[in-house]
mmCIF file of C-alpha atoms in Angstrom:
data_model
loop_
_atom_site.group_PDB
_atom_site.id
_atom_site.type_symbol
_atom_site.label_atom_id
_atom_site.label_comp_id
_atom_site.label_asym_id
_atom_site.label_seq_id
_atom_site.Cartn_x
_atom_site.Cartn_y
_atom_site.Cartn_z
ATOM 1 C CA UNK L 1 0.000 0.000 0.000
ATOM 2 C CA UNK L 2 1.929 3.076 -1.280
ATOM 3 C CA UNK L 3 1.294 6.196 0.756
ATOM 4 C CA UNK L 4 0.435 9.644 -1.711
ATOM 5 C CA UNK L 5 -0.178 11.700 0.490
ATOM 6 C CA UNK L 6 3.067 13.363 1.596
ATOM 7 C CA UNK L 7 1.343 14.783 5.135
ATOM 8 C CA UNK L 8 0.818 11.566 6.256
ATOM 9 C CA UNK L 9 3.497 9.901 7.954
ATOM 10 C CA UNK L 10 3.436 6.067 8.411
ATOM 11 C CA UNK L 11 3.162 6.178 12.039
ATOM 12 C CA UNK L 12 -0.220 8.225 11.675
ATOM 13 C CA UNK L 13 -1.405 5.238 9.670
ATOM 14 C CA UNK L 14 -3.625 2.877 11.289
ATOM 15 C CA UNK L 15 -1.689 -0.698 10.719
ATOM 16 C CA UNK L 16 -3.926 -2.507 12.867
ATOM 17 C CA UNK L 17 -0.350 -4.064 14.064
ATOM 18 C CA UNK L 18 1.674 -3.178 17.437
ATOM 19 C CA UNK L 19 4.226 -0.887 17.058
ATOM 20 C CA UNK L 20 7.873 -2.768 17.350
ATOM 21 C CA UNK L 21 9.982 0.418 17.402
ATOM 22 C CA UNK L 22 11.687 1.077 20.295
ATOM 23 C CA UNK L 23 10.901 4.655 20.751
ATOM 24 C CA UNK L 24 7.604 3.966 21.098
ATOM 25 C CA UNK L 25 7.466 0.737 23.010
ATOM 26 C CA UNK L 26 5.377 2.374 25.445
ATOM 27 C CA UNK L 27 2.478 3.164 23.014
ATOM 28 C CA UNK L 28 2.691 -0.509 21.863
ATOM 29 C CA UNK L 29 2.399 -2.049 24.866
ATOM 30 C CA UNK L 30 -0.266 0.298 25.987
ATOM 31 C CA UNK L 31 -1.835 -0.489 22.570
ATOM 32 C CA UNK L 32 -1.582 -4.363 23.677
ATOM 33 C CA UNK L 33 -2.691 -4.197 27.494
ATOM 34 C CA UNK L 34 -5.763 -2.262 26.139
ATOM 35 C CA UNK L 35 -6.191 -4.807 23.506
ATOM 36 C CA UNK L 36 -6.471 -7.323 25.833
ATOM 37 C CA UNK L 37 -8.639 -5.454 28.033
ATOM 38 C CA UNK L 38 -11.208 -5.072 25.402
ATOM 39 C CA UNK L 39 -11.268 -8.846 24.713
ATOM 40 C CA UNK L 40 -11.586 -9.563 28.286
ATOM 41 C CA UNK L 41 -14.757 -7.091 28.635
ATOM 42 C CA UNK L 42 -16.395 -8.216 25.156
ATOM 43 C CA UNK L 43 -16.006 -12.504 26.834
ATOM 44 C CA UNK L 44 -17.777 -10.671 30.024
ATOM 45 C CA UNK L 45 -20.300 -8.954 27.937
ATOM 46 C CA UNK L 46 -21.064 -12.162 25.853
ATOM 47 C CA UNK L 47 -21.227 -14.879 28.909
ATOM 48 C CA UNK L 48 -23.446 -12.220 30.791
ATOM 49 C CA UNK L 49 -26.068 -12.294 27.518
ATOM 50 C CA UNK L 50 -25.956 -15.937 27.815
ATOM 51 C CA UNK L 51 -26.725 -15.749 31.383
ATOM 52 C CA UNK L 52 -29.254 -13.394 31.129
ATOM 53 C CA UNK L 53 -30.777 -15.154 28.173
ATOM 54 C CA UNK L 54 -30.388 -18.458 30.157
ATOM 55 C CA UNK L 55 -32.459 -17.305 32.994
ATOM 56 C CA UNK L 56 -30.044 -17.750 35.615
ATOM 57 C CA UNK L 57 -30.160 -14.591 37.054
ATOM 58 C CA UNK L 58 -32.907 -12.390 39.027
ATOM 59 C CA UNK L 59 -33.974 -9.294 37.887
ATOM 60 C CA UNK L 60 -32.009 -7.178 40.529
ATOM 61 C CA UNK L 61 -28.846 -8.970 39.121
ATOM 62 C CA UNK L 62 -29.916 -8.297 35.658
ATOM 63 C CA UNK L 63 -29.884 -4.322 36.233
ATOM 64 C CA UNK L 64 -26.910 -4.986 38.648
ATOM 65 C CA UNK L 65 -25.065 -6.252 35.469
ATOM 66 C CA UNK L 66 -26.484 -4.223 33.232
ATOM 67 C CA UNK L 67 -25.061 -0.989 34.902
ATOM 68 C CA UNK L 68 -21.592 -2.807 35.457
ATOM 69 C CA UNK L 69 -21.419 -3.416 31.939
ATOM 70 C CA UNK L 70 -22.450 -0.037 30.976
ATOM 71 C CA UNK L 71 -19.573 1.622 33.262
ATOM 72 C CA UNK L 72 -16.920 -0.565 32.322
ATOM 73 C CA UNK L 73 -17.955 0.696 28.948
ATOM 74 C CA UNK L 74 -17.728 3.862 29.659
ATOM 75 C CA UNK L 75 -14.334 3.488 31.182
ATOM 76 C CA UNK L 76 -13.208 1.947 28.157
ATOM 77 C CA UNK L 77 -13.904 4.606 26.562
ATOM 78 C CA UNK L 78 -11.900 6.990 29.117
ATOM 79 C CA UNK L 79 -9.036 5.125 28.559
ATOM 80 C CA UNK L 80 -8.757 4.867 24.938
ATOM 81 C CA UNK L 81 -9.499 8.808 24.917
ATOM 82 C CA UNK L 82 -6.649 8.937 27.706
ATOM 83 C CA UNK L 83 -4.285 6.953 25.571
ATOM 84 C CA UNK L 84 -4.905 8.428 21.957
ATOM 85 C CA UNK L 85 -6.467 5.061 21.041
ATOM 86 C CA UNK L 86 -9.366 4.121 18.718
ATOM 87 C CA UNK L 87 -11.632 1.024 18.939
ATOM 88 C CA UNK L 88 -9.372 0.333 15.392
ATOM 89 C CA UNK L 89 -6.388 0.673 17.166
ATOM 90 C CA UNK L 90 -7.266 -2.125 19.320
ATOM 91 C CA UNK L 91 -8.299 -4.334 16.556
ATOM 92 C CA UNK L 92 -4.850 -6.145 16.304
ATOM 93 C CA UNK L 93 -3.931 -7.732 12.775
ATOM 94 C CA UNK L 94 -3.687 -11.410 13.640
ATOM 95 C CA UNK L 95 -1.924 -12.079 10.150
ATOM 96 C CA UNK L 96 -3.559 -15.375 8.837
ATOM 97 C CA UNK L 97 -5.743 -15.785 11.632
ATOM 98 C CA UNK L 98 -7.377 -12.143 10.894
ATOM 99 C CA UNK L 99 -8.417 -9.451 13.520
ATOM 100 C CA UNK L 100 -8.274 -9.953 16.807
ATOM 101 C CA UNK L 101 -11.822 -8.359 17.507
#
């Protein structure tokens, strides 16, 4: 993928890889941590539906989750505004395998 337009440098370019440079080992692993983060949350999210769905839970622990779910959300979203990071950015090329999220 050639790059025409001169004022964009390749580090402004989403890769949807982790930075290996040195200098900015820091942002990579930031990148990764948060990565993994958002993986973690989405299982939550996912084995909460099924719960929910399942009929395991009351309805007090159904709006108990439903509000933990909706401020880890939010905090998400504090981070990756906190970091410089996108919901892209955390959508790690897998190679063969494809996108992480």
């Amino acid at each position: 993928m050639e790059n025409n337009n001169p004022q964009v440098t390749q580090a402004q370019q989403p890769t949807g890889r982790i930075s290996l440079d040195p200098d900015k080992a820091e942002e990579g692993l930031t990148q990764l941590v948060m990565t993994v983060v958002e993986l973690l949350r989405e299982l939550v999210e996912r084995q909460a539906m099924r719960r929910v769905e399942g009929g395991d839970l009351t309805e007090e622990q159904v709006e108990q989750l439903g509000v933990a779910l909706m401020q880890l959300e939010e905090k998400m979203e504090e981070m990756k505004e906190i970091f410089g990071l996108t919901t892209e950015d955390l959508n790690i090329d897998l190679g063969p395998l494809g996108n992480l999220l």
